[in-house]
Amino acid sequence: MLKCQAAPFERVIEYLVRSLNNPLNKVPGPLYARFTNLPLKAAVISGRRIYHVHALHERYGPLVRIAPSEVAVADAQAFKLIHGVNSGFEKSPWYKDMVSIGREGVFTMANNKTHAARRRLLSRPFSKSHLRQHWEVVAKERVRLAVSQIRSEIVATGCADVLKWWTFMASDVSTHLMFGESFHTLEEGKVSDYIRKLQSALMGGGIGVELPLVRWIGRRLPFQICRDLWAANDYLMGYAKLAVSNMKSSQGKTNVFANMMTEAEKGERLDDEDVRIETQSLIVAGSETTSITLTYIVWAVLSRPDLQRRVEQELQTLQQDFGDADVEQLQLLNAVVEETLRLYGAAPGGLPRIVPAAGTTMRDLFLPRGTTVTTQAYTFHRDANIFPEPLEYIPERWMASNEDRHRVSDAAKAVYAPFGSGARTCLGVHLAYMELRMAAAACFRDCAGVRLAPSATPASMEMENFFLIAPAEHKCEITMP
Ligand code: HEM
């Protein structure tokens, strides 16, 4: 009896002794972070993680303990150490937990060796040359339709929500590439169940990691919002079957996995379940990220009439039926894309990695094995020592012709990471750039002279952060004066 009562007490003492002797106590940070991750959890659940961590960096410096076994890192050397190829830092189990669909895929794999083999297999179809040769035509056609729908909506109703249309566009491109057929959401013009699930998958995943019991119960409740948040991945996995059947079909519905089977014969194999898992994560990783970044491109440019005029002027040099290679030559437009990715890239939050077996030392502080270290682009991209006047939107800093102090230095390029860094850098980076460039060019050219609608205010565009960012009001309306 006495023993039973003593056990919890002993556990508390043991916990306190362990906490007091933890080598991470030497890492600066709020006292509470030694004992609890609750403030961090609260920030995640309320969509404020990037701000919470950034504020802690501002107060405590480049290395800050944010939870009992988690350290946020905003130091350039340490960034290189964590994300360098062959660094030995593996992705944290947080990714698998967030996606929560059983078998691991390229996005969630922790083991660096297993990941490298899968990544080799997937890299070719996502290379710039392969994308241009096989899929540019799809992206181009979807971009043109999206812009034409935006124009029609402005004519019909007085304004158009670009976030909605970019979401349809990016989703159509993703479904075409991964499934082998588009869902034609641009033609339908309505937020379908599929789109709602796509929009909720990462948000629900992020919240679900923090509140696993709520996720477990939520999955079983008959409410739409619960199903959208916590059954989204299962629902999307259902669609992923299409990718498998189209990959094998002789109906001409080819997808990015089609040629992979020939590659697979040379070594690494993909079975049907792997294709479903990869399809699901590529669809989720490739849709919202692109549409949100594009929305902020429009917002950033239309907020600055002089910049808008110069961008529109540059676009007059384009031939009518331009392609990605033509747009890639436009200095100002590409600078706008980079500057938007710096300040409003869709995935600026913490990318958690695990300290390898030997432990590591950063800024003279020892971090033991198993510590979670996270770097967030949000903080690096706002560091005044790296990007002069970091909060100012200055596309010119990316232009080769620019000689002034804003020009992006090599040191800045080393920590500029809107697509992550190292071996785990975004697989879809070339597809993303292709869509961002072509859609921004088509929009600013074919909708020249548009303005932000009164509903598109700084407050409405404030970034909320549930793994990705999104405008607080989940829309960005534009109009014709
Ligand atoms: C503007 C658009 C995009 C942004 C800002 C973005 C951002 C990112 C970031 C920051 C990561 C690193 C995650 C980490 O290290 O934990 C990442 C990884 C990834 N992204 Fe993207 N992404 C975009 C578009 C896409 C597209 C279009 C696809 C696919 C069609 C895609 C597929 C992936 C995949 C599969 C990974 C995991 C790569 C790996 O671990 O090997 N992304 N992305």
XYZ file of C-alpha atoms and ligand atoms in Angstrom:
524
model
C 0.000 0.000 0.000
C 2.720 2.378 1.109
C 4.755 1.368 -1.951
C 1.832 2.257 -4.266
C 1.560 5.721 -2.768
C 5.308 6.287 -2.974
C 5.619 5.357 -6.653
C 4.127 8.536 -8.148
C 6.051 10.629 -5.634
C 9.296 8.868 -6.572
C 8.528 9.437 -10.193
C 8.064 13.149 -9.596
C 11.395 13.334 -7.701
C 13.121 11.348 -10.452
C 11.635 13.651 -13.076
C 12.773 16.765 -11.184
C 16.305 15.388 -10.683
C 16.509 14.507 -14.364
C 15.218 17.945 -15.328
C 17.719 19.677 -13.063
C 20.662 17.664 -14.472
C 19.654 17.922 -18.116
C 22.594 19.257 -20.220
C 20.030 21.322 -22.159
C 19.661 23.530 -19.062
C 22.703 25.415 -20.329
C 20.772 26.451 -23.452
C 19.144 29.855 -22.946
C 15.367 29.944 -22.818
C 12.381 30.516 -20.587
C 12.447 28.564 -17.311
C 9.150 26.813 -18.109
C 10.721 25.165 -21.177
C 12.787 22.937 -18.822
C 9.617 21.333 -17.536
C 6.834 21.622 -20.078
C 6.035 21.971 -23.760
C 2.550 23.360 -23.070
C 3.231 26.972 -24.190
C 4.692 25.596 -27.445
C 1.664 23.336 -27.924
C -0.655 26.295 -27.280
C 1.186 28.279 -29.957
C 0.849 25.406 -32.479
C -2.842 24.912 -31.816
C -3.594 28.611 -32.089
C -1.677 28.921 -35.399
C 1.101 31.096 -33.942
C 4.122 28.782 -33.759
C 6.413 30.831 -36.026
C 5.693 33.992 -34.019
C 6.148 32.261 -30.661
C 9.548 30.820 -31.626
C 10.656 34.049 -33.333
C 9.855 36.059 -30.199
C 11.893 33.597 -28.108
C 14.858 33.999 -30.510
C 14.581 37.771 -30.205
C 14.682 37.493 -26.431
C 17.173 34.650 -25.869
C 19.327 34.559 -29.005
C 20.088 32.131 -31.863
C 19.838 28.973 -29.730
C 16.796 28.769 -27.531
C 15.263 25.904 -25.622
C 11.564 25.889 -26.482
C 10.507 22.634 -24.776
C 12.151 20.077 -22.437
C 13.883 18.261 -25.313
C 13.585 20.754 -28.162
C 15.938 23.564 -29.174
C 15.154 26.169 -31.838
C 18.202 27.134 -33.901
C 18.772 30.402 -35.787
C 22.528 30.245 -36.302
C 24.003 29.979 -39.797
C 26.794 27.504 -38.894
C 24.363 25.312 -36.987
C 21.908 25.465 -39.898
C 24.623 24.043 -42.158
C 25.462 21.371 -39.621
C 21.836 20.233 -39.313
C 20.810 20.349 -42.971
C 24.125 19.549 -44.680
C 24.030 16.463 -46.902
C 25.233 13.446 -44.818
C 24.783 15.470 -41.622
C 23.412 12.484 -39.727
C 20.495 14.550 -38.410
C 17.326 12.630 -39.308
C 13.810 13.951 -39.689
C 11.957 13.711 -36.393
C 9.090 11.209 -35.962
C 6.853 14.279 -35.873
C 6.478 14.026 -39.694
C 5.139 10.489 -39.602
C 2.872 11.388 -36.743
C 1.529 14.392 -38.623
C 0.760 12.534 -41.830
C -0.384 9.446 -39.921
C -1.146 7.108 -42.841
C 0.809 3.999 -41.963
C 3.771 3.249 -44.199
C 6.466 5.900 -44.625
C 6.938 7.896 -47.828
C 9.613 10.293 -49.086
C 8.195 13.175 -47.011
C 8.066 11.302 -43.715
C 10.981 8.823 -43.886
C 13.368 9.319 -40.984
C 16.197 6.975 -41.927
C 18.555 8.868 -44.223
C 19.638 5.781 -46.194
C 16.103 4.568 -46.905
C 15.151 8.095 -47.815
C 18.080 8.520 -50.217
C 17.032 5.416 -52.175
C 13.416 6.585 -52.475
C 14.470 10.093 -53.344
C 16.715 8.838 -56.177
C 13.718 7.121 -57.662
C 11.469 10.171 -57.472
C 14.009 12.799 -58.492
C 14.007 12.274 -62.253
C 10.329 13.020 -62.937
C 10.648 16.158 -60.777
C 13.783 17.477 -62.494
C 13.424 20.749 -64.375
C 14.169 19.240 -67.781
C 11.748 16.336 -67.331
C 9.003 18.634 -66.084
C 9.470 21.009 -69.007
C 9.441 18.183 -71.501
C 6.449 16.272 -70.138
C 4.332 18.479 -67.895
C 4.820 22.134 -68.787
C 1.983 21.869 -71.261
C -0.374 20.785 -68.454
C 0.755 23.555 -66.108
C 0.498 26.153 -68.873
C -3.037 25.183 -69.804
C -4.176 25.239 -66.131
C -2.478 28.612 -65.553
C -4.274 30.147 -68.553
C -7.635 28.786 -67.406
C -7.112 30.020 -63.832
C -6.359 33.550 -65.040
C -9.289 33.494 -67.432
C -11.577 32.411 -64.556
C -10.219 35.239 -62.384
C -10.986 37.752 -65.127
C -14.467 36.339 -65.717
C -15.290 36.457 -62.010
C -14.191 40.088 -61.797
C -16.394 40.941 -64.777
C -19.369 38.997 -63.392
C -19.228 39.939 -59.712
C -16.856 42.880 -59.397
C -14.114 40.953 -57.632
C -12.312 37.588 -57.599
C -10.703 35.654 -54.777
C -7.264 34.718 -56.115
C -6.549 32.254 -53.281
C -9.558 30.220 -54.379
C -8.537 30.145 -58.041
C -4.858 29.389 -57.303
C -5.999 26.552 -55.044
C -8.040 25.048 -57.880
C -5.169 25.538 -60.298
C -2.447 23.993 -58.118
C -4.748 21.136 -57.188
C -5.585 20.429 -60.845
C -1.891 20.421 -61.764
C -1.083 18.105 -58.854
C -3.897 15.674 -59.592
C -2.969 15.563 -63.273
C 0.682 14.800 -62.538
C 0.109 12.338 -59.696
C -3.146 10.653 -60.722
C -2.778 10.919 -64.468
C -6.000 12.924 -64.800
C -7.139 16.344 -63.638
C -10.184 16.746 -61.392
C -11.118 19.897 -63.364
C -11.843 21.926 -60.264
C -11.026 25.064 -62.277
C -13.905 24.304 -64.632
C -16.251 23.547 -61.726
C -15.182 26.640 -59.804
C -16.557 25.285 -56.528
C -14.888 24.222 -53.284
C -15.546 20.478 -53.413
C -15.189 17.973 -50.587
C -11.854 16.972 -52.122
C -10.542 20.566 -52.001
C -11.750 21.020 -48.413
C -9.875 17.888 -47.341
C -6.778 19.032 -49.204
C -6.915 22.381 -47.416
C -7.334 20.778 -43.987
C -4.869 17.877 -44.220
C -1.751 19.678 -42.952
C -3.623 21.837 -40.451
C -5.415 18.799 -38.984
C -2.132 16.851 -38.986
C -0.264 19.601 -37.114
C -2.968 19.964 -34.478
C -3.377 16.182 -34.265
C 0.276 15.686 -33.263
C -0.241 18.012 -30.305
C -3.635 16.607 -29.320
C -3.602 12.912 -30.267
C -6.643 12.074 -28.155
C -8.680 14.858 -29.748
C -7.611 13.565 -33.169
C -8.568 9.980 -32.253
C -12.012 11.052 -31.070
C -12.425 13.617 -33.866
C -11.879 10.948 -36.507
C -14.885 9.078 -35.173
C -17.288 11.995 -34.798
C -19.926 12.588 -37.499
C -19.177 16.332 -37.860
C -17.952 17.765 -41.152
C -15.234 19.857 -39.520
C -13.834 16.821 -37.656
C -13.849 14.739 -40.819
C -12.139 17.539 -42.753
C -9.419 17.936 -40.138
C -8.721 14.399 -39.036
C -9.954 12.043 -41.715
C -8.489 14.074 -44.594
C -5.457 11.866 -45.137
C -7.526 8.647 -45.169
C -9.946 10.287 -47.609
C -7.124 11.411 -49.929
C -5.554 7.951 -49.726
C -8.809 6.640 -51.198
C -8.233 8.804 -54.272
C -4.598 7.737 -54.469
C -5.810 4.385 -55.858
C -6.408 6.238 -59.108
C -2.692 6.852 -59.416
C -2.017 3.126 -59.268
C -4.630 2.152 -61.830
C -3.700 4.956 -64.233
C -0.013 4.173 -63.889
C -0.735 0.661 -65.116
C -3.355 1.562 -67.684
C -2.798 1.728 -71.392
C -5.456 4.460 -71.772
C -2.903 7.249 -72.115
C -3.600 8.540 -68.590
C 0.058 8.652 -67.768
C 1.377 10.116 -64.508
C 4.718 10.906 -62.876
C 5.042 7.351 -61.622
C 4.800 5.818 -65.090
C 8.499 5.768 -65.901
C 9.400 4.994 -62.349
C 8.690 1.357 -62.848
C 11.556 1.121 -65.331
C 13.818 2.837 -62.816
C 12.525 0.530 -60.111
C 13.652 -2.455 -62.088
C 17.231 -1.241 -61.642
C 17.044 -1.488 -57.854
C 14.673 0.155 -55.419
C 11.115 -1.069 -55.891
C 7.836 0.732 -55.437
C 4.777 -1.383 -54.791
C 1.164 -0.228 -55.147
C 0.963 0.889 -51.534
C 4.151 2.974 -51.934
C 2.639 4.677 -54.981
C -0.532 5.462 -52.991
C 1.496 6.862 -50.086
C 3.695 8.992 -52.358
C 0.714 10.232 -54.351
C -1.094 11.290 -51.211
C 1.861 13.195 -49.798
C 2.818 14.781 -53.135
C -0.731 16.011 -53.610
C -0.812 17.521 -50.122
C 2.746 18.909 -50.281
C 2.294 20.370 -53.759
C -1.093 22.088 -53.763
C -1.600 24.502 -50.861
C 2.084 25.428 -50.762
C 1.935 26.746 -54.322
C -1.465 28.438 -54.114
C -0.665 30.260 -50.880
C 2.701 31.524 -52.139
C 1.058 32.714 -55.373
C -1.616 34.529 -53.394
C 1.045 36.414 -51.450
C 2.829 37.268 -54.718
C -0.356 38.958 -55.958
C -0.913 40.644 -52.606
C 2.663 41.926 -52.338
C 2.716 43.360 -55.872
C -0.766 44.912 -55.827
C 0.045 46.532 -52.476
C 2.736 48.526 -54.313
C 1.282 50.285 -57.387
C 4.695 51.418 -58.605
C 6.048 47.868 -58.489
C 2.888 46.610 -60.197
C 3.389 49.092 -63.019
C 7.004 48.003 -63.499
C 6.093 44.308 -63.447
C 3.331 44.903 -66.014
C 5.778 46.821 -68.173
C 8.333 44.000 -68.071
C 5.646 41.510 -69.074
C 4.926 43.460 -72.259
C 8.168 42.007 -73.616
C 6.698 38.481 -73.496
C 5.370 36.818 -76.617
C 1.662 35.933 -76.502
C 2.156 32.201 -76.058
C 4.996 32.327 -73.559
C 6.453 29.291 -71.789
C 8.392 28.726 -68.600
C 11.795 29.299 -70.217
C 10.622 32.741 -71.441
C 9.399 33.796 -68.008
C 12.576 32.543 -66.379
C 14.408 35.367 -68.214
C 12.360 38.159 -66.614
C 14.534 39.805 -63.957
C 11.924 41.716 -62.007
C 9.251 39.022 -62.027
C 11.695 36.400 -60.745
C 12.949 38.830 -58.109
C 9.327 39.297 -56.998
C 8.942 35.517 -56.691
C 12.094 35.223 -54.533
C 11.232 38.176 -52.322
C 7.754 36.763 -51.740
C 9.247 33.367 -50.891
C 11.545 35.131 -48.422
C 8.788 36.938 -46.533
C 5.692 34.873 -47.318
C 6.847 31.454 -48.553
C 4.142 28.966 -47.592
C 6.292 26.759 -45.332
C 8.417 29.040 -43.132
C 8.023 27.090 -39.888
C 10.188 24.740 -37.848
C 11.646 21.711 -39.641
C 12.393 19.293 -36.783
C 15.476 17.062 -36.877
C 17.002 14.704 -34.307
C 20.541 15.076 -32.919
C 22.500 11.906 -33.855
C 24.006 9.360 -31.430
C 27.249 11.209 -30.682
C 25.430 14.395 -29.673
C 26.449 17.720 -31.155
C 27.873 21.083 -30.190
C 26.374 24.338 -31.411
C 27.625 27.761 -30.340
C 29.707 25.995 -27.658
C 26.658 24.307 -26.177
C 26.442 20.527 -26.068
C 23.133 18.996 -27.202
C 22.762 15.309 -26.322
C 21.560 12.583 -28.703
C 17.831 12.573 -29.307
C 17.366 16.320 -28.803
C 14.977 17.800 -31.360
C 16.491 20.776 -33.172
C 14.306 22.977 -35.377
C 15.283 25.736 -37.766
C 12.623 28.087 -39.113
C 12.987 30.068 -42.320
C 10.680 32.720 -40.845
C 13.473 33.785 -38.457
C 16.469 33.406 -40.805
C 14.641 35.383 -43.503
C 14.013 38.236 -41.044
C 17.543 38.489 -39.650
C 18.816 42.056 -40.157
C 22.437 40.804 -40.176
C 21.636 38.597 -43.147
C 19.009 40.589 -45.088
C 19.384 44.377 -44.597
C 16.009 45.979 -43.740
C 14.544 42.496 -43.514
C 10.927 43.545 -43.071
C 10.924 45.675 -46.209
C 9.694 44.019 -49.409
C 12.557 44.819 -51.824
C 12.572 42.525 -54.898
C 15.633 44.354 -56.230
C 17.794 42.633 -53.617
C 17.581 39.515 -55.817
C 18.580 41.232 -59.078
C 22.059 40.542 -60.441
C 22.279 44.141 -61.690
C 21.746 45.519 -58.191
C 24.878 46.815 -56.478
C 23.356 48.376 -53.356
C 23.591 47.121 -49.775
C 20.349 45.137 -50.051
C 21.819 42.778 -52.615
C 21.596 39.202 -51.347
C 25.024 37.980 -50.228
C 26.385 34.430 -50.434
C 25.955 34.173 -46.653
C 22.287 35.058 -47.065
C 21.847 32.514 -49.854
C 23.242 29.815 -47.531
C 20.359 30.226 -45.092
C 17.648 31.223 -47.574
C 15.447 28.159 -47.336
C 11.836 28.625 -48.467
C 12.058 25.063 -49.818
C 14.095 23.624 -46.954
C 17.701 22.604 -47.418
C 20.130 19.742 -48.030
C 19.050 16.191 -48.768
C 15.487 16.906 -47.611
C 15.018 19.991 -49.724
C 11.637 20.190 -51.484
C 11.219 17.514 -54.130
C 8.734 19.698 -56.007
C 10.878 22.845 -56.123
C 11.091 22.970 -59.948
C 7.393 22.331 -60.374
C 6.669 25.014 -57.780
C 8.881 27.590 -59.540
C 7.319 26.721 -62.890
C 3.803 27.294 -61.562
C 4.731 30.416 -59.579
C 6.531 32.060 -62.512
C 3.994 31.213 -65.182
C 0.907 32.008 -63.088
C 2.311 35.303 -61.790
C 3.282 36.323 -65.330
C -0.112 35.400 -66.811
C -1.998 37.101 -63.998
C -0.097 40.402 -64.031
C -0.194 40.500 -67.845
C -3.773 39.441 -68.518
C -5.252 41.256 -65.502
C -3.150 44.409 -65.873
C -4.502 47.314 -63.849
C -6.355 45.239 -61.225
C -6.336 46.431 -57.613
C -6.750 44.823 -54.216
C -10.412 44.793 -53.170
C -11.300 46.643 -49.930
C -11.573 43.244 -48.184
C -7.868 42.537 -48.795
C -6.331 44.397 -45.873
C -3.076 43.850 -43.960
C -5.175 42.288 -41.175
C -6.947 39.894 -43.546
C -3.575 38.835 -45.000
C -1.894 38.373 -41.613
C -0.265 34.940 -41.677
C -1.713 32.162 -39.575
C 0.616 29.184 -39.180
C -0.543 25.592 -39.059
C 2.662 24.035 -40.468
C 1.976 26.069 -43.638
C 0.970 29.697 -43.454
C -2.297 31.077 -44.861
C -3.988 34.479 -44.914
C -6.046 34.913 -41.719
C -9.263 35.465 -43.706
C -8.500 32.616 -46.115
C -9.114 34.786 -49.140
C -7.511 37.595 -51.135
C -9.927 39.487 -53.358
C -8.908 41.644 -56.275
C -11.009 43.992 -58.353
C -10.891 46.305 -61.379
C -11.006 50.045 -60.506
C 5.801 27.208 -53.214
C 5.626 25.910 -53.105
C 6.338 25.025 -52.126
C 6.977 25.327 -50.955
C 7.141 26.700 -50.306
C 7.504 24.088 -50.423
C 8.247 23.989 -49.260
C 8.852 22.825 -48.814
C 9.730 22.736 -47.680
C 10.128 23.898 -46.783
C 10.126 21.453 -47.566
C 11.122 20.892 -46.556
C 10.428 20.141 -45.436
C 11.399 19.642 -44.395
O 12.611 19.681 -44.567
O 10.918 19.220 -43.383
C 9.485 20.711 -48.617
C 9.635 19.350 -48.813
C 8.931 18.630 -49.737
N 8.114 19.148 -50.727
Fe 7.714 21.095 -51.061
N 7.159 23.062 -51.265
C 6.453 23.587 -52.318
C 5.940 22.893 -53.403
C 5.996 21.530 -53.547
C 5.467 20.796 -54.684
C 4.805 21.429 -55.895
C 5.674 19.458 -54.407
C 5.339 18.232 -55.221
C 4.625 18.145 -56.233
C 6.361 19.358 -53.140
C 6.771 18.195 -52.548
C 7.605 18.099 -51.458
C 8.120 16.847 -50.920
C 7.813 15.445 -51.434
C 8.960 17.178 -49.846
C 9.756 16.218 -48.974
C 11.128 16.010 -49.598
C 12.018 15.039 -48.839
O 11.939 14.952 -47.615
O 12.830 14.410 -49.519
N 6.540 20.638 -52.653
N 8.729 21.566 -49.384
